[in-house]
Coordinates of C-alpha atoms and ligand atoms in Angstrom, one line a residue:
X1 CA 0.1 0.0 -0.1
X2 CA 1.3 3.4 -0.9
X3 CA 0.1 6.9 -0.6
X4 CA 0.8 9.2 -3.6
X5 CA 2.5 12.9 -3.6
X6 CA 1.9 15.2 -6.5
X7 CA 4.3 18.3 -6.0
X8 CA 3.8 21.3 -8.2
X9 CA 3.1 19.6 -11.5
X10 CA 2.9 21.6 -14.6
X11 CA 2.1 20.5 -18.2
X12 CA 1.6 22.4 -21.4
X13 CA 0.7 21.2 -24.8
X14 CA 2.1 23.7 -27.6
X15 CA 3.1 26.4 -25.2
X16 CA -0.7 26.2 -23.8
X17 CA -0.8 25.5 -20.0
X18 CA -3.1 22.4 -19.3
X19 CA -2.1 21.8 -15.8
X20 CA -0.7 24.2 -13.3
X21 CA 0.8 23.8 -10.0
X22 CA -0.9 20.7 -9.1
X23 CA 0.0 19.6 -5.5
X24 CA -2.0 16.8 -3.9
X25 CA -1.3 14.3 -1.1
X26 CA -3.3 11.3 -1.5
X27 CA -3.3 8.7 1.5
X28 CA -2.9 4.9 0.8
X29 CA -6.1 3.2 0.1
X30 CA -8.1 6.2 -0.5
X31 CA -10.8 6.4 -3.0
X32 CA -10.3 9.8 -5.0
X33 CA -12.4 11.3 -7.5
X34 CA -11.4 14.1 -10.0
X35 CA -14.2 16.5 -11.1
X36 CA -14.3 19.5 -13.3
X37 CA -15.5 20.9 -16.5
X38 CA -14.7 19.5 -19.9
X39 CA -11.2 20.2 -20.9
X40 CA -9.9 21.1 -17.4
X41 CA -7.0 18.7 -17.5
X42 CA -8.4 15.6 -15.8
X43 CA -7.4 13.0 -18.3
X44 CA -4.0 14.8 -18.6
X45 CA -3.5 14.4 -15.0
X46 CA -4.1 10.8 -15.1
X47 CA -2.0 10.2 -18.1
X48 CA 0.8 11.9 -16.2
X49 CA 0.4 9.5 -13.1
X50 CA 0.2 6.5 -15.5
X51 CA 3.4 7.7 -17.3
X52 CA 1.8 8.2 -20.7
X53 CA 2.8 11.9 -20.7
X54 CA 5.8 13.6 -19.4
X55 CA 6.0 16.4 -16.8
X56 CA 7.1 19.8 -17.7
X57 CA 8.0 20.2 -13.9
X58 CA 7.2 18.9 -10.8
X59 CA 7.5 15.5 -9.1
X60 CA 5.2 12.4 -8.7
X61 CA 6.1 10.0 -5.9
X62 CA 4.2 6.8 -5.0
X63 CA 5.4 5.7 -1.5
X64 CA 9.0 6.0 -1.7
X65 CA 9.4 5.5 -5.3
X66 CA 9.7 8.6 -7.6
X67 CA 7.5 8.0 -10.6
X68 CA 8.4 11.2 -12.3
X69 CA 10.6 14.3 -11.5
X70 CA 13.6 16.2 -12.8
X71 CA 15.2 14.3 -15.8
X72 CA 13.4 11.3 -14.4
X73 CA 10.6 9.4 -16.1
X74 CA 9.6 5.8 -15.0
X75 CA 7.9 4.1 -17.8
X76 CA 4.2 3.1 -17.4
X77 CA 5.1 -0.8 -17.3
X78 CA 7.4 -0.1 -14.3
X79 CA 4.8 1.6 -12.3
X80 CA 2.5 -1.4 -11.1
X81 CA -0.6 0.6 -11.9
X82 CA -3.9 -0.6 -13.1
X83 CA -5.5 1.5 -15.7
X84 CA -9.2 1.2 -16.9
X85 CA -10.5 3.6 -19.5
X86 CA -13.8 4.1 -20.8
X87 CA -13.1 2.2 -23.9
X88 CA -12.3 -1.2 -22.3
X89 CA -10.9 -3.0 -25.4
X90 CA -11.1 -6.7 -24.7
X91 CA -9.5 -9.3 -27.0
X92 CA -12.4 -10.7 -28.8
X93 CA -10.7 -14.0 -29.7
X94 CA -10.0 -14.7 -26.0
X95 CA -12.5 -16.1 -23.3
X96 CA -13.1 -13.9 -20.4
X97 CA -10.6 -15.8 -18.2
X98 CA -7.9 -15.6 -21.0
X99 CA -8.3 -11.8 -21.1
X100 CA -7.9 -11.7 -17.4
X101 CA -5.0 -13.9 -17.3
X102 CA -3.3 -12.4 -20.1
X103 CA -0.9 -10.0 -18.5
X104 CA 0.1 -12.6 -16.0
X105 CA 1.1 -15.0 -18.8
X106 CA 3.3 -12.3 -20.6
X107 CA 4.9 -11.7 -17.4
X108 CA 5.7 -15.3 -17.0
X109 CA 3.6 -16.1 -13.9
X110 CA 3.3 -20.0 -13.7
X111 CA 0.1 -21.7 -14.8
X112 CA -1.4 -22.7 -11.4
X113 CA -0.9 -19.1 -9.8
X114 CA -2.3 -17.6 -12.9
X115 CA -5.4 -19.6 -12.6
X116 CA -5.7 -19.1 -8.9
X117 CA -5.4 -15.3 -9.3
X118 CA -7.6 -15.1 -12.4
X119 CA -10.4 -16.9 -10.4
X120 CA -10.0 -14.6 -7.5
X121 CA -10.2 -11.4 -9.8
X122 CA -13.3 -12.8 -11.6
X123 CA -14.8 -13.5 -8.2
X124 CA -14.2 -10.0 -7.1
X125 CA -16.3 -8.5 -9.9
X126 CA -19.0 -11.3 -9.6
X127 CA -18.0 -13.1 -13.1
X128 CA -16.9 -16.4 -12.1
X129 CA -19.7 -18.1 -14.1
X130 CA -18.7 -16.3 -17.1
X131 CA -15.0 -17.4 -17.2
X132 CA -15.4 -19.4 -20.5
X133 CA -17.6 -16.9 -22.3
X134 CA -16.4 -14.8 -25.2
X135 CA -16.4 -10.9 -24.8
X136 CA -19.1 -10.8 -27.6
X137 CA -21.5 -12.7 -25.5
X138 CA -21.5 -10.3 -22.6
X139 CA -23.6 -7.1 -21.8
X140 CA -21.7 -3.7 -21.8
X141 CA -21.6 -4.0 -17.9
X142 CA -20.3 -7.4 -17.8
X143 CA -17.4 -6.4 -20.2
X144 CA -16.5 -3.4 -18.2
X145 CA -16.3 -5.8 -15.2
X146 CA -13.8 -7.9 -17.3
X147 CA -11.8 -5.0 -17.9
X148 CA -11.8 -4.1 -14.1
X149 CA -10.9 -7.9 -13.3
X150 CA -7.9 -7.5 -15.9
X151 CA -6.6 -4.7 -14.2
X152 CA -7.1 -6.2 -10.6
X153 CA -5.3 -9.5 -11.5
X154 CA -1.9 -7.8 -11.4
X155 CA -2.8 -6.6 -7.9
X156 CA -1.8 -3.0 -8.4
X157 CA -1.4 -0.7 -5.4
X158 CA -2.8 2.1 -7.6
X159 CA -5.7 1.9 -9.9
X160 CA -6.6 4.8 -12.4
X161 CA -10.0 4.8 -13.8
X162 CA -10.9 7.3 -16.6
X163 CA -14.8 7.6 -16.8
X164 CA -15.2 3.9 -16.6
X165 CA -18.9 3.9 -16.6
X166 CA -19.4 6.7 -19.4
X167 CA -20.7 4.2 -21.9
X168 CA -23.1 2.6 -19.6
X169 CA -26.9 3.1 -19.1
X170 CA -28.3 4.5 -15.8
X171 CA -29.1 1.1 -14.4
X172 CA -25.8 -0.4 -15.2
X173 CA -24.1 2.4 -13.8
X174 CA -25.7 2.0 -10.3
X175 CA -24.8 -1.6 -10.3
X176 CA -21.3 -1.0 -11.2
X177 CA -20.9 1.8 -8.6
X178 CA -21.7 -1.1 -6.1
X179 CA -19.2 -3.2 -7.7
X180 CA -16.4 -0.3 -7.4
X181 CA -17.2 0.2 -3.8
X182 CA -16.9 -3.7 -3.1
X183 CA -13.6 -3.7 -5.1
X184 CA -12.1 -0.9 -3.2
X185 CA -13.0 -2.4 0.2
X186 CA -11.6 -5.8 -0.9
X187 CA -8.4 -4.7 -2.6
X188 CA -7.4 -1.6 -0.3
X189 CA -5.9 -0.2 -3.6
X190 CA -5.6 3.6 -4.0
X191 CA -8.2 4.5 -6.5
X192 CA -8.1 7.7 -8.7
X193 CA -11.3 7.9 -10.5
X194 CA -12.3 10.6 -13.1
X195 CA -16.0 11.2 -13.8
X196 CA -18.5 13.8 -15.0
X197 CA -21.0 12.5 -12.8
X198 CA -21.2 14.5 -9.4
X199 CA -23.6 12.0 -7.9
X200 CA -21.3 9.2 -8.8
X201 CA -18.2 11.0 -7.2
X202 CA -20.1 11.9 -4.1
X203 CA -21.4 8.3 -3.6
X204 CA -17.9 6.7 -4.2
X205 CA -15.0 9.0 -3.1
X206 CA -13.5 9.5 0.1
X207 CA -12.3 13.0 -1.2
X208 CA -12.9 14.7 -4.6
X209 CA -10.4 17.0 -6.6
X210 CA -12.1 19.8 -8.1
X211 CA -10.2 21.0 -11.2
X212 CA -10.9 24.1 -13.1
X213 CA -8.7 25.4 -16.1
X214 CA -5.8 23.3 -15.0
X215 CA -5.9 24.2 -11.5
X216 CA -7.0 22.6 -8.2
X217 CA -10.1 24.5 -7.0
X218 CA -10.4 22.4 -3.8
X219 CA -9.6 18.9 -2.5
X220 CA -11.8 17.7 0.2
X221 CA -14.5 15.3 1.2
X222 CA -17.8 15.4 -0.5
X223 CA -19.6 16.7 2.5
X224 CA -17.0 19.7 2.7
X225 CA -17.3 20.5 -0.9
X226 CA -21.0 20.7 -0.6
X227 CA -21.3 22.5 2.7
X228 CA -18.1 24.7 2.4
X229 CA -17.1 25.4 -1.0
X230 CA -13.5 27.1 -1.1
X231 CA -14.6 29.6 -3.8
X232 CA -17.3 30.7 -6.3
X233 CA -16.4 28.1 -8.9
X234 CA -16.9 25.1 -6.6
X235 CA -19.9 26.7 -5.1
X236 CA -21.8 27.0 -8.5
X237 CA -20.2 23.7 -9.9
X238 CA -21.3 21.3 -7.0
X239 CA -25.0 20.3 -7.3
X240 CA -26.0 23.6 -9.1
X241 CA -25.1 25.9 -6.2
X242 CA -26.2 29.6 -6.3
X243 CA -24.6 32.6 -5.1
X244 CA -25.8 35.8 -3.6
X245 CA -24.2 38.9 -2.4
X246 CA -24.2 39.5 1.3
X247 CA -23.2 42.7 3.3
X248 CA -22.2 43.9 6.5
X249 CA -20.6 40.5 7.6
X250 CA -20.2 40.3 11.5
X251 CA -18.6 37.2 12.8
X252 CA -19.9 35.7 15.9
X253 CA -16.8 33.5 16.6
X254 CA -18.9 30.3 16.6
X255 CA -18.5 29.4 13.0
X256 CA -21.4 31.7 12.0
X257 CA -21.7 35.4 11.1
X258 CA -24.6 38.0 10.7
X259 CA -25.0 39.4 7.4
X260 CA -27.5 41.2 5.3
X261 CA -29.0 39.0 2.4
X262 CA -31.5 40.7 0.3
X263 CA -32.4 43.1 2.9
X264 CA -32.9 40.4 5.5
X265 CA -30.5 40.4 8.6
X266 CA -29.7 36.6 9.1
X267 CA -26.9 34.4 10.2
X268 CA -25.0 32.1 8.0
X269 CA -22.1 29.5 8.5
X270 CA -18.6 30.8 7.9
X271 CA -14.9 30.0 8.2
X272 CA -13.3 30.4 11.6
X273 CA -11.1 33.2 10.0
X274 CA -13.9 35.3 8.8
X275 CA -13.4 38.8 9.4
X276 CA -15.7 41.9 9.8
X277 CA -16.1 42.8 6.2
X278 CA -18.3 45.2 4.4
X279 CA -19.1 42.5 1.3
X280 CA -18.8 39.1 0.5
X281 CA -20.4 36.4 -1.3
X282 CA -22.5 33.5 0.0
X283 CA -23.4 30.2 -1.5
X284 CA -26.6 28.1 -1.2
X285 CA -28.4 25.0 -2.2
X286 CA -32.1 24.6 -3.2
X287 CA -32.7 23.0 0.4
X288 CA -31.5 26.1 2.0
X289 CA -34.5 27.9 0.9
X290 CA -38.2 27.5 1.8
X291 CA -41.4 29.5 1.4
X292 CA -41.5 31.4 4.5
X293 CA -44.3 30.8 7.1
X294 CA -46.4 33.9 8.2
X295 CA -44.3 36.0 10.5
X296 CA -41.0 34.2 9.8
X297 CA -37.9 36.2 8.8
X298 CA -38.1 36.4 5.0
X299 CA -37.0 38.4 1.8
X300 CA -39.2 38.9 -1.1
X301 CA -39.0 37.1 -4.4
X302 CA -40.8 37.0 -7.7
X303 CA -42.0 33.6 -8.9
X304 CA -40.7 32.9 -12.4
X305 CA -41.9 29.4 -13.0
X306 CA -43.6 26.4 -11.2
X307 CA -42.5 23.0 -12.4
X308 CA -43.9 19.6 -11.4
X309 CA -41.0 17.1 -10.5
X310 CA -42.8 14.0 -9.5
X311 CA -41.6 14.2 -5.9
X312 CA -42.8 17.6 -5.6
X313 CA -42.7 21.1 -7.4
X314 CA -39.8 23.1 -8.2
X315 CA -40.4 26.7 -7.8
X316 CA -38.2 29.2 -9.6
X317 CA -37.8 32.6 -8.2
X318 CA -35.7 35.7 -8.3
X319 CA -35.2 38.0 -5.3
X320 CA -36.4 41.5 -5.8
X321 CA -33.1 42.7 -4.5
X322 CA -31.1 40.7 -6.8
X323 CA -33.4 40.0 -9.9
X324 CA -30.3 38.8 -11.9
X325 CA -30.0 35.6 -9.6
X326 CA -32.3 32.8 -10.2
X327 CA -33.0 30.6 -6.9
X328 CA -34.8 27.3 -6.6
X329 CA -37.1 26.1 -4.0
X330 CA -38.9 22.6 -3.6
X331 CA -42.4 22.5 -2.5
X332 CA -44.8 19.7 -1.8
X333 CA -47.8 21.8 -0.8
X334 CA -51.0 21.5 -2.7
X335 CA -51.3 25.3 -2.5
X336 CA -48.8 26.5 -5.1
X337 CA -47.6 30.0 -5.7
X338 CA -48.5 31.5 -9.0
X339 CA -45.8 32.7 -11.7
X340 CA -45.8 36.6 -11.6
X341 CA -46.6 36.9 -7.8
X342 CA -44.3 37.5 -4.9
X343 CA -43.6 35.2 -2.0
X344 CA -41.6 35.4 1.1
X345 CA -38.5 33.4 1.0
X346 CA -37.0 31.9 4.4
X347 CA -33.1 31.1 4.8
X348 CA -32.4 27.8 6.3
X349 CA -28.8 27.7 5.8
X350 CA -25.8 29.1 3.7
X351 CA -22.1 29.4 3.7
X352 CA -20.1 32.7 3.3
X353 CA -17.3 32.2 0.7
X354 CA -14.0 32.7 2.3
X355 CA -12.7 34.4 -0.9
Ligands
ATP401 N1 -2.0 15.5 -26.5 C1 -2.3 16.8 -26.6 N2 -1.9 17.7 -27.3 C2 -2.5 19.0 -27.3 N3 -3.3 19.3 -26.5 C3 -3.9 18.3 -25.6 C4 -3.4 17.0 -25.7 N4 -4.0 16.3 -24.6 C5 -5.0 17.1 -24.2 N5 -4.9 18.5 -24.8 C6 -5.6 19.7 -24.4 O1 -5.4 19.9 -22.8 C7 -6.7 20.3 -22.4 C8 -7.1 19.4 -21.1 O2 -7.5 17.8 -21.8 P1 -8.0 16.8 -21.0 O3 -8.2 15.6 -21.8 O4 -7.0 16.7 -20.0 O5 -9.3 17.4 -20.4 P2 -10.4 16.6 -19.4 O6 -10.7 17.4 -18.3 O7 -10.1 15.3 -19.2 O8 -11.6 16.8 -20.5 P3 -12.9 16.0 -20.8 O9 -13.8 16.0 -19.5 O10 -13.6 16.7 -21.9 O11 -12.5 14.4 -21.2 C9 -7.7 20.3 -23.5 O12 -7.6 21.8 -23.9 C10 -7.0 19.4 -24.6 O13 -7.7 19.9 -25.7

């Protein structure tokens, strides 16, 4: 088991910086997800770790071993990594078991050990009964599991997964999510997992790296990313968060501060370092707002749309004080507000952005 340290990684393509100053400390056995908008550098980061790309500067260490650094580049085959990409090319002329065993055969592992390890890897992904099938006779999810078993059979301490579920339908994704969780628990390997799917990242990862334009915006647990985003990019990116300006910030030194929000004096969560400030930005999720009960502290908002969502109604409103910001409230009531009218919005929670 080995943790991984990335120190000040830089990478450019044709003088265009793609990754800048990436430093991360990943613990042995952690499940890390990498999230970020398209083109932010996720795959490039994975390819640098795998050794398919060379660094411009910086260092990559796994445990005591230096993978890459100044004038040093360990080739991919010497890194003992498992890599699973979204296009999981299996050899069509080999059975499932042969596909999984192939890398062991090439590296000269004796037949008996090969068979035992192949069986173990197939058991880990629930594919033992399919060992003698051809890849063509498997479903998409089963083929993806073969790719996972093929990666696991080498017992890598570090597994890199680039959108491994991207080509699967919603139902299969849920099953495979469970598979990854199980695999992680059993293998104790360190997993680095790229995904576009925030729900998937939140459900699986111990910690998530949010990248934007080649830089780390925040590296934290899913709970912290959701509750305490480090900046406006993370606040908007995670679960469709909203940002509103607040003024007259007065810390109470208990992790909360009084603010004026859309004319309402209220208290929000903040960092312990929060200072008295004339202005700041605060971030919110839909659950942080509710239609105010009579007499409850509230600010006025104009109802833009009422949308039926099955489990309830989504009410889109714009605060009268900030008509440029669209907020979302969820309602289960049978008495619904009407578009074009105003209603009172109560604030249940919110976070003052530290920068
Ligand atoms: N070999 C390359 N040569 C030139 N530019 C590249 C190369 N590989 C990636 N890039 C560029 O680097 C940037 C980051 O690409 P990368 O594939 O790492 O992003 P990503 O976050 O994985 O994107 P996506 O989510 O769309 O897969 C993009 O602008 C891409 O065009």
